CSV table of C-alpha atoms in Angstrom, one decimal:
chain,number,residue,atom,x,y,z
W,18,MET,CA,0.1,0.0,0.0
W,19,SER,CA,1.5,3.3,-1.1
W,20,TYR,CA,0.5,6.9,-0.3
W,21,ASN,CA,1.0,6.8,3.4
W,22,THR,CA,2.7,10.4,3.3
W,23,PHE,CA,1.3,13.9,3.1
W,24,GLY,CA,2.9,17.4,2.8
W,25,HIS,CA,5.4,18.9,0.5
W,26,MET,CA,8.3,20.1,2.6
W,27,PHE,CA,6.8,19.4,6.0
W,28,ARG,CA,6.2,15.7,5.3
W,29,VAL,CA,4.4,13.2,7.6
W,30,THR,CA,4.5,9.4,6.9
W,31,THR,CA,2.4,7.3,9.2
W,32,TRP,CA,2.6,3.5,9.8
W,33,GLY,CA,0.7,0.8,11.9
W,34,GLU,CA,-2.8,-0.7,12.2
W,35,SER,CA,-5.5,-0.4,14.8
W,36,HIS,CA,-4.9,-3.8,16.4
W,37,GLY,CA,-1.2,-3.9,15.8
W,38,VAL,CA,1.6,-3.7,18.2
W,39,ALA,CA,2.1,-0.1,17.7
W,40,ILE,CA,1.4,3.0,15.4
W,41,GLY,CA,3.8,5.7,14.5
W,42,GLY,CA,5.2,8.1,12.0
W,43,ILE,CA,8.2,10.1,10.5
W,44,VAL,CA,8.1,13.9,10.3
W,45,ASP,CA,10.6,14.8,7.7
W,46,GLY,CA,11.5,18.3,6.6
W,47,CYS,CA,11.1,20.0,10.0
W,48,PRO,CA,13.7,22.8,10.4
W,49,PRO,CA,16.4,22.5,12.9
W,50,GLY,CA,16.2,24.5,16.1
W,51,ILE,CA,12.4,23.9,16.8
W,52,LYS,CA,11.9,23.5,20.6
W,53,PHE,CA,9.0,21.4,21.9
W,54,THR,CA,8.5,18.9,24.9
W,55,THR,CA,6.8,15.4,24.7
W,56,GLY,CA,4.5,17.0,27.2
W,57,GLU,CA,3.2,19.5,24.6
W,58,LEU,CA,2.6,16.6,22.1
W,59,GLN,CA,0.8,14.7,24.9
W,60,GLU,CA,-1.4,17.4,25.7
W,61,TRP,CA,-2.8,17.4,22.1
W,62,LEU,CA,-3.0,13.4,22.1
W,63,ASP,CA,-4.8,13.5,25.5
W,64,LYS,CA,-7.6,15.6,23.9
W,65,ARG,CA,-8.0,12.9,21.0
W,66,LYS,CA,-7.5,9.7,23.1
W,67,PRO,CA,-10.5,7.2,23.6
W,68,GLY,CA,-12.4,6.5,26.7
W,69,GLN,CA,-12.6,10.1,28.3
W,70,SER,CA,-16.4,10.0,28.4
W,71,ARG,CA,-19.5,7.8,27.8
W,72,PHE,CA,-19.9,9.7,24.4
W,73,THR,CA,-16.7,8.0,23.0
W,74,THR,CA,-15.4,4.5,22.4
W,75,GLN,CA,-14.5,2.7,25.6
W,76,ARG,CA,-11.2,1.6,24.3
W,77,ARG,CA,-8.6,2.6,26.9
W,78,GLU,CA,-5.3,3.7,25.2
W,79,ALA,CA,-2.8,6.0,27.0
W,80,ASP,CA,-1.6,7.2,23.8
W,81,GLU,CA,1.8,7.9,25.2
W,82,VAL,CA,4.0,9.2,22.5
W,83,GLN,CA,7.7,8.4,22.2
W,84,VAL,CA,10.1,10.6,20.1
W,85,LEU,CA,12.6,8.2,18.9
W,86,SER,CA,15.0,10.4,16.7
W,87,GLY,CA,15.5,13.9,15.1
W,88,VAL,CA,16.1,15.7,18.4
W,89,LEU,CA,18.5,16.5,21.0
W,90,SER,CA,17.9,17.4,24.5
W,91,LYS,CA,18.5,21.1,25.5
W,92,GLU,CA,21.6,21.5,27.7
W,93,GLY,CA,20.4,21.6,31.3
W,94,SER,CA,16.9,20.3,30.7
W,95,ASP,CA,15.5,16.8,30.4
W,96,GLU,CA,12.2,17.9,29.0
W,97,ILE,CA,12.9,20.5,26.1
W,98,LEU,CA,13.8,18.7,22.9
W,99,ILE,CA,15.4,20.6,19.9
W,100,THR,CA,15.1,19.4,16.3
W,101,THR,CA,18.0,18.6,14.4
W,102,GLY,CA,16.6,18.9,11.0
W,103,THR,CA,16.8,15.0,10.7
W,104,PRO,CA,13.6,12.8,10.5
W,105,ILE,CA,11.6,12.8,13.5
W,106,SER,CA,10.4,9.3,14.5
W,107,LEU,CA,7.2,9.0,16.7
W,108,LYS,CA,5.8,5.8,18.3
W,109,ILE,CA,2.6,5.1,20.2
W,110,ASP,CA,2.0,1.7,21.6
W,111,ASN,CA,-1.3,-0.1,21.2
W,112,THR,CA,-2.3,-1.5,24.6
W,113,ASP,CA,-5.9,-2.3,24.7
W,114,GLN,CA,-6.8,-4.2,21.3
W,115,ARG,CA,-9.6,-6.7,21.5
W,116,SER,CA,-9.4,-8.4,18.1
W,117,LYS,CA,-11.9,-11.1,19.0
W,118,ASP,CA,-14.7,-8.4,19.1
W,119,TYR,CA,-14.4,-8.5,15.2
W,120,SER,CA,-14.2,-12.4,14.5
W,121,ASN,CA,-17.7,-12.4,13.6
W,122,ILE,CA,-17.1,-9.9,10.7
W,123,LYS,CA,-14.0,-11.5,9.3
W,124,ASP,CA,-15.6,-12.3,6.0
W,125,ARG,CA,-18.5,-9.9,6.0
W,126,TYR,CA,-18.5,-6.4,4.9
W,127,ARG,CA,-19.8,-3.7,7.2
W,128,PRO,CA,-22.3,-1.3,5.4
W,129,GLY,CA,-20.8,2.1,5.1
W,130,HIS,CA,-17.3,0.9,6.1
W,131,ALA,CA,-14.2,0.5,4.0
W,132,ASP,CA,-14.3,-3.2,4.1
W,133,PHE,CA,-15.6,-3.9,0.7
W,134,ALA,CA,-13.3,-1.2,-1.0
W,135,TYR,CA,-10.2,-2.5,0.6
W,136,ASP,CA,-10.9,-6.1,-0.3
W,137,VAL,CA,-11.7,-5.3,-3.9
W,138,LYS,CA,-8.4,-3.1,-4.2
W,139,TYR,CA,-6.0,-5.3,-2.4
W,140,GLY,CA,-7.4,-8.7,-2.1
W,141,ILE,CA,-6.8,-8.9,1.5
W,142,ARG,CA,-8.0,-6.6,4.5
W,143,ASP,CA,-7.4,-6.5,8.2
W,144,TYR,CA,-10.7,-6.8,9.6
W,145,ARG,CA,-9.4,-6.1,13.2
W,146,GLY,CA,-10.7,-2.8,13.9
W,147,GLY,CA,-10.4,-1.9,10.3
W,148,GLY,CA,-6.7,-2.1,10.3
W,149,ARG,CA,-5.0,0.7,8.4
W,150,SER,CA,-8.5,2.4,7.8
W,151,SER,CA,-9.2,2.7,11.4
W,152,ALA,CA,-9.0,6.2,13.0
W,153,ARG,CA,-6.5,4.8,15.4
W,154,GLU,CA,-3.9,6.0,12.9
W,155,THR,CA,-4.9,9.6,13.4
W,156,ALA,CA,-3.2,9.7,16.9
W,157,VAL,CA,0.1,10.1,15.0
W,158,ARG,CA,-1.2,12.9,13.0
W,159,VAL,CA,-2.2,14.7,16.2
W,160,ALA,CA,1.5,14.3,17.6
W,161,ALA,CA,2.9,15.4,14.3
W,162,GLY,CA,0.6,18.5,14.5
W,163,GLY,CA,2.0,19.3,17.7
W,164,ILE,CA,5.3,19.7,16.2
W,165,ALA,CA,3.9,21.6,13.2
W,166,ARG,CA,2.2,24.3,15.6
W,167,ARG,CA,5.9,25.1,16.6
W,168,VAL,CA,7.1,25.8,13.2
W,169,VAL,CA,5.2,28.9,12.6
W,170,GLU,CA,5.9,31.4,15.4
W,171,GLY,CA,2.7,33.0,16.8
W,172,LEU,CA,0.3,30.4,15.0
W,173,PHE,CA,-2.7,29.7,17.2
W,174,ILE,CA,-5.1,27.0,16.1
W,175,ARG,CA,-8.4,26.0,17.9
W,176,GLY,CA,-11.3,23.7,17.0
W,177,ALA,CA,-14.7,23.3,18.1
W,178,LEU,CA,-17.7,21.0,17.3
W,179,VAL,CA,-20.5,23.2,15.8
W,180,GLN,CA,-23.2,20.5,14.9
W,181,ILE,CA,-24.3,17.1,15.8
W,182,GLY,CA,-26.9,15.6,13.6
W,183,ASP,CA,-29.4,18.5,12.9
W,184,LYS,CA,-28.6,20.2,16.2
W,185,LYS,CA,-26.3,23.2,15.6
W,186,ILE,CA,-24.8,25.7,18.1
W,187,ASN,CA,-26.1,29.3,18.5
W,188,ARG,CA,-23.1,31.4,17.2
W,189,ASP,CA,-24.3,34.3,19.4
W,190,HIS,CA,-23.2,32.0,22.4
W,191,TRP,CA,-19.9,31.2,21.1
W,192,ASP,CA,-17.4,31.1,23.8
W,193,TRP,CA,-14.0,29.4,23.3
W,194,ASP,CA,-13.4,29.0,27.2
W,195,GLU,CA,-16.5,26.5,27.1
W,196,ILE,CA,-14.9,23.9,24.9
W,197,SER,CA,-12.9,22.7,27.9
W,198,ASN,CA,-15.9,22.5,30.1
W,199,ASN,CA,-17.8,19.7,28.3
W,200,PRO,CA,-16.9,16.5,26.6
W,201,PHE,CA,-17.8,17.8,22.9
W,202,PHE,CA,-15.5,20.7,22.4
W,203,CYS,CA,-18.7,22.8,22.2
W,204,PRO,CA,-18.4,26.6,22.4
W,205,ASP,CA,-22.1,26.8,23.3
W,206,LYS,CA,-22.9,25.9,26.9
W,207,GLU,CA,-26.6,25.5,26.3
W,208,MET,CA,-26.1,23.2,23.2
W,209,ALA,CA,-23.6,21.1,25.0
W,210,LEU,CA,-26.3,20.1,27.4
W,211,GLU,CA,-28.9,19.4,24.9
W,212,TRP,CA,-26.2,17.2,23.1
W,213,GLU,CA,-25.8,15.1,26.1
W,214,THR,CA,-29.3,14.0,26.2
W,215,TYR,CA,-29.4,13.6,22.3
W,216,LEU,CA,-26.2,11.6,22.3
W,217,ASP,CA,-27.5,9.3,25.2
W,218,HIS,CA,-30.4,8.4,23.1
W,219,ILE,CA,-28.3,7.7,20.1
W,220,ARG,CA,-25.8,5.6,22.3
W,221,LYS,CA,-28.4,3.4,24.0
W,222,LYS,CA,-29.9,2.6,20.5
W,223,GLY,CA,-26.5,1.3,19.5
W,224,SER,CA,-26.6,3.8,16.6
W,225,SER,CA,-24.5,6.8,15.6
W,226,ILE,CA,-24.8,10.3,14.2
W,227,GLY,CA,-22.6,12.6,12.1
W,228,ALA,CA,-21.3,16.1,13.1
W,229,VAL,CA,-19.6,19.4,11.7
W,230,ILE,CA,-16.3,20.6,13.2
W,231,GLU,CA,-14.7,24.1,12.6
W,232,ILE,CA,-11.1,24.9,12.8
W,233,VAL,CA,-9.8,28.5,13.3
W,234,ALA,CA,-6.1,29.4,12.8
W,235,ASP,CA,-4.9,32.7,14.0
W,236,GLY,CA,-1.4,34.1,13.4
W,237,VAL,CA,-1.3,32.8,9.8
W,238,PRO,CA,1.2,35.2,7.9
W,239,ALA,CA,-0.1,36.8,4.8
W,240,GLY,CA,1.3,35.3,1.6
W,241,LEU,CA,1.2,31.6,2.3
W,242,GLY,CA,0.1,29.4,-0.7
W,243,ALA,CA,0.4,29.9,-4.4
W,244,PRO,CA,-2.1,30.2,-7.3
W,245,ILE,CA,-3.4,27.4,-9.2
W,246,TYR,CA,-1.8,24.1,-8.1
W,247,ALA,CA,-0.4,25.1,-4.7
W,248,LYS,CA,-3.2,26.8,-3.0
W,249,LEU,CA,-3.3,26.9,0.8
W,250,ASP,CA,-6.9,26.2,0.9
W,251,GLN,CA,-6.6,23.3,-1.5
W,252,ASP,CA,-4.0,21.5,0.8
W,253,ILE,CA,-6.1,22.3,3.9
W,254,ALA,CA,-9.0,20.8,2.2
W,255,SER,CA,-6.9,17.8,1.1
W,256,HIS,CA,-5.5,17.2,4.6
W,257,LEU,CA,-9.0,17.4,6.2
W,258,MET,CA,-10.6,15.2,3.7
W,259,SER,CA,-8.1,12.5,4.5
W,260,ILE,CA,-9.4,12.2,7.9
W,261,ASN,CA,-11.4,9.0,8.4
W,262,ALA,CA,-15.3,9.5,7.9
W,263,VAL,CA,-14.9,13.0,6.5
W,264,LYS,CA,-17.3,13.6,3.6
W,265,GLY,CA,-17.2,17.4,3.0
W,266,VAL,CA,-14.9,20.4,3.6
W,267,GLU,CA,-15.5,24.2,3.3
W,268,ILE,CA,-13.3,27.2,3.8
W,269,GLY,CA,-14.8,30.4,5.0
W,270,ASN,CA,-18.5,30.7,4.0
W,271,GLY,CA,-18.1,27.6,2.0
W,272,PHE,CA,-21.3,26.3,0.5
W,273,GLU,CA,-23.2,29.2,1.9
W,274,ALA,CA,-21.3,31.6,-0.5
W,275,ALA,CA,-23.6,30.1,-3.3
W,276,THR,CA,-26.5,31.8,-1.7
W,277,LEU,CA,-24.9,35.3,-1.4
W,278,SER,CA,-24.7,38.3,-3.9
W,279,GLY,CA,-21.3,39.6,-4.7
W,280,GLU,CA,-21.8,42.6,-2.5
W,281,GLU,CA,-22.7,40.3,0.4
W,282,ASN,CA,-19.7,37.9,-0.2
W,283,ALA,CA,-17.1,40.3,-1.0
W,284,ASP,CA,-14.5,41.1,2.0
W,285,GLU,CA,-14.3,45.1,1.8
W,286,MET,CA,-11.2,46.7,2.8
W,287,ARG,CA,-10.0,49.9,4.5
W,288,ALA,CA,-6.7,51.3,5.5
W,289,GLY,CA,-5.7,50.3,8.9
W,290,ASN,CA,-4.1,52.5,11.5
W,291,ASP,CA,-0.8,50.7,10.7
W,292,GLY,CA,-1.2,51.6,7.0
W,293,ASN,CA,-1.9,48.0,6.1
W,294,PRO,CA,-5.3,46.9,4.5
W,295,MET,CA,-7.9,46.0,7.0
W,296,PHE,CA,-10.7,43.6,6.1
W,297,LEU,CA,-14.3,44.5,7.2
W,298,SER,CA,-15.3,40.7,7.1
W,299,ASN,CA,-13.8,37.4,6.3
W,300,ASN,CA,-16.2,35.4,4.2
W,301,ALA,CA,-13.1,34.0,2.3
W,302,GLY,CA,-11.9,32.3,5.5
W,303,GLY,CA,-8.5,34.1,5.3
W,304,ILE,CA,-7.6,32.8,1.9
W,305,LEU,CA,-7.9,34.5,-1.5
W,306,GLY,CA,-6.7,33.1,-4.8
W,307,GLY,CA,-5.2,30.3,-2.6
W,308,ILE,CA,-3.0,32.8,-0.7
W,309,SER,CA,-3.4,33.6,3.0
W,310,THR,CA,-4.4,37.3,3.7
W,311,GLY,CA,-3.3,37.4,7.3
W,312,GLN,CA,-6.8,37.0,8.5
W,313,SER,CA,-8.1,34.1,10.5
W,314,VAL,CA,-8.1,30.9,8.3
W,315,VAL,CA,-11.4,29.1,8.9
W,316,ALA,CA,-12.2,25.7,7.7
W,317,ARG,CA,-15.1,23.4,8.4
W,318,PHE,CA,-15.5,19.7,7.8
W,319,ALA,CA,-18.4,17.4,8.0
W,320,VAL,CA,-18.0,13.7,9.5
W,321,LYS,CA,-20.5,11.0,8.5
W,322,PRO,CA,-22.1,8.7,11.3
W,323,THR,CA,-19.8,6.0,12.6
W,324,SER,CA,-20.2,3.0,10.4
W,325,SER,CA,-19.7,0.2,13.1
W,326,ILE,CA,-22.9,0.1,14.9
W,327,HIS,CA,-24.9,-2.4,16.7
W,328,THR,CA,-28.1,-2.3,14.7
W,329,LEU,CA,-28.4,-5.2,12.0
W,330,ARG,CA,-27.7,-4.0,8.5
W,331,LYS,CA,-28.1,-5.7,5.1
W,332,SER,CA,-24.7,-6.7,3.4
W,333,VAL,CA,-22.9,-9.4,1.6
W,334,ASP,CA,-19.8,-11.5,2.7
W,335,ALA,CA,-16.6,-12.2,0.8
W,336,GLN,CA,-18.3,-15.2,-1.2
W,337,GLY,CA,-21.0,-12.9,-2.4
W,338,ARG,CA,-23.7,-14.3,-0.1
W,339,GLU,CA,-26.3,-12.2,1.5
W,340,VAL,CA,-25.9,-11.6,5.2
W,341,ASP,CA,-27.0,-9.4,8.0
W,342,VAL,CA,-24.0,-7.5,9.8
W,343,GLN,CA,-24.0,-6.5,13.5
W,344,THR,CA,-20.8,-4.9,14.6
W,345,LYS,CA,-19.7,-5.7,18.1
W,346,GLY,CA,-16.9,-4.0,20.1
W,347,ARG,CA,-16.3,-0.4,21.4
W,348,HIS,CA,-17.2,2.3,19.1
W,349,ASP,CA,-17.9,6.2,19.1
W,350,PRO,CA,-21.5,7.1,18.7
W,351,CYS,CA,-20.2,10.3,17.2
W,352,VAL,CA,-16.6,10.3,15.6
W,353,GLY,CA,-16.9,13.9,15.2
W,354,ILE,CA,-16.1,14.5,19.0
W,355,ARG,CA,-12.6,13.2,18.8
W,356,ALA,CA,-12.0,14.6,15.2
W,357,VAL,CA,-11.6,18.2,16.7
W,358,PRO,CA,-7.9,17.7,17.7
W,359,ILE,CA,-7.3,15.8,14.4
W,360,GLY,CA,-8.6,18.6,12.4
W,361,GLU,CA,-6.5,21.1,14.5
W,362,ALA,CA,-3.4,18.9,13.6
W,363,MET,CA,-4.1,18.6,10.0
W,364,VAL,CA,-4.6,22.4,9.5
W,365,ALA,CA,-1.3,23.1,11.5
W,366,CYS,CA,0.5,20.6,9.3
W,367,ALA,CA,-0.8,22.2,6.0
W,368,ILE,CA,0.2,25.8,7.4
W,369,ALA,CA,3.6,24.7,8.4
W,370,ASP,CA,4.1,23.1,5.1
W,371,HIS,CA,3.1,26.3,3.2
W,372,TYR,CA,5.2,28.4,5.6
W,373,LEU,CA,8.2,26.5,4.6
W,374,MET,CA,7.5,26.5,1.0
W,375,HIS,CA,7.0,30.1,1.0
W,376,ARG,CA,10.2,30.7,2.8
W,377,GLY,CA,12.1,28.6,0.2
W,378,GLN,CA,10.5,30.3,-2.6
W,379,THR,CA,10.7,33.8,-1.6
W,380,GLY,CA,13.5,33.8,1.0
W,381,ARG,CA,11.4,35.8,3.4
W,382,ILE,CA,8.3,35.6,5.7
């Protein structure tokens, strides 16, 4: 299987399967002299790890990251690591696999899952938790994103869950401080309470539901990205679409822009106090012509309902016989919850990548 790498200059390659011994990755192209700690990476991983509430899978993984190469310890410090410019190797052990939970679907294709597609392409598939197609792989991306955040000085990326099913937050209630006060990364205190009741009902039925996540990146320098085939929003969309279960991505107003007039959609400008242009709105999501404007970069992505559910569904097996499939094991009733830190990481990687490409092409930032 090829295509396990993303990025141009800041390149991330991941390896491993859901029920293998470990998962890991290589971050290549990170500049020398970048300082970070494993504690920082762990902080992001702890946001993504399973088993933190009744609304996520009860698989228990510590997700403790090990940095195996590409760094030196700062003199006089056992915690601060400094990148050397060589490949950074990351490893996360799998400690709570229960492969037997999947024995009943060894030869059966789960509807909505990648089982059939993998089998028809490769002629073999790892049925244990989805193998390589499992969202377990995304833990490595989150660790890589922790390093990417350090590449661009002043970069600040936050994500929030803005919709579960048909229940959307009230944007007038948006409060970034609220996302750490509930298990949903929800910026709307009232909607978080409503989601608890809603998801409890979904979970007890053995079903699942989809969601929409919004990522906001502040401190993005103007000028990142290039026209035509190296657009910043193009790569952000590609990175986000690569996340498991993602079926749609939009930048700025996204699909809503189709409902607006030219006057409504245009981001008008005036001269700022510093003499630089000041935008009066941000419908473009901080990117025009594929190039960052210096405004907040805003991206949204839609995640489908978890395909592994307890409800019987019609399908076929590897021999073409009609069967009913019921997936056992531990699964997220809404994968969108744990997708928030994954989305943050992928946007961080895309911005770090374009920062380095811009510096390489223009010699400046």
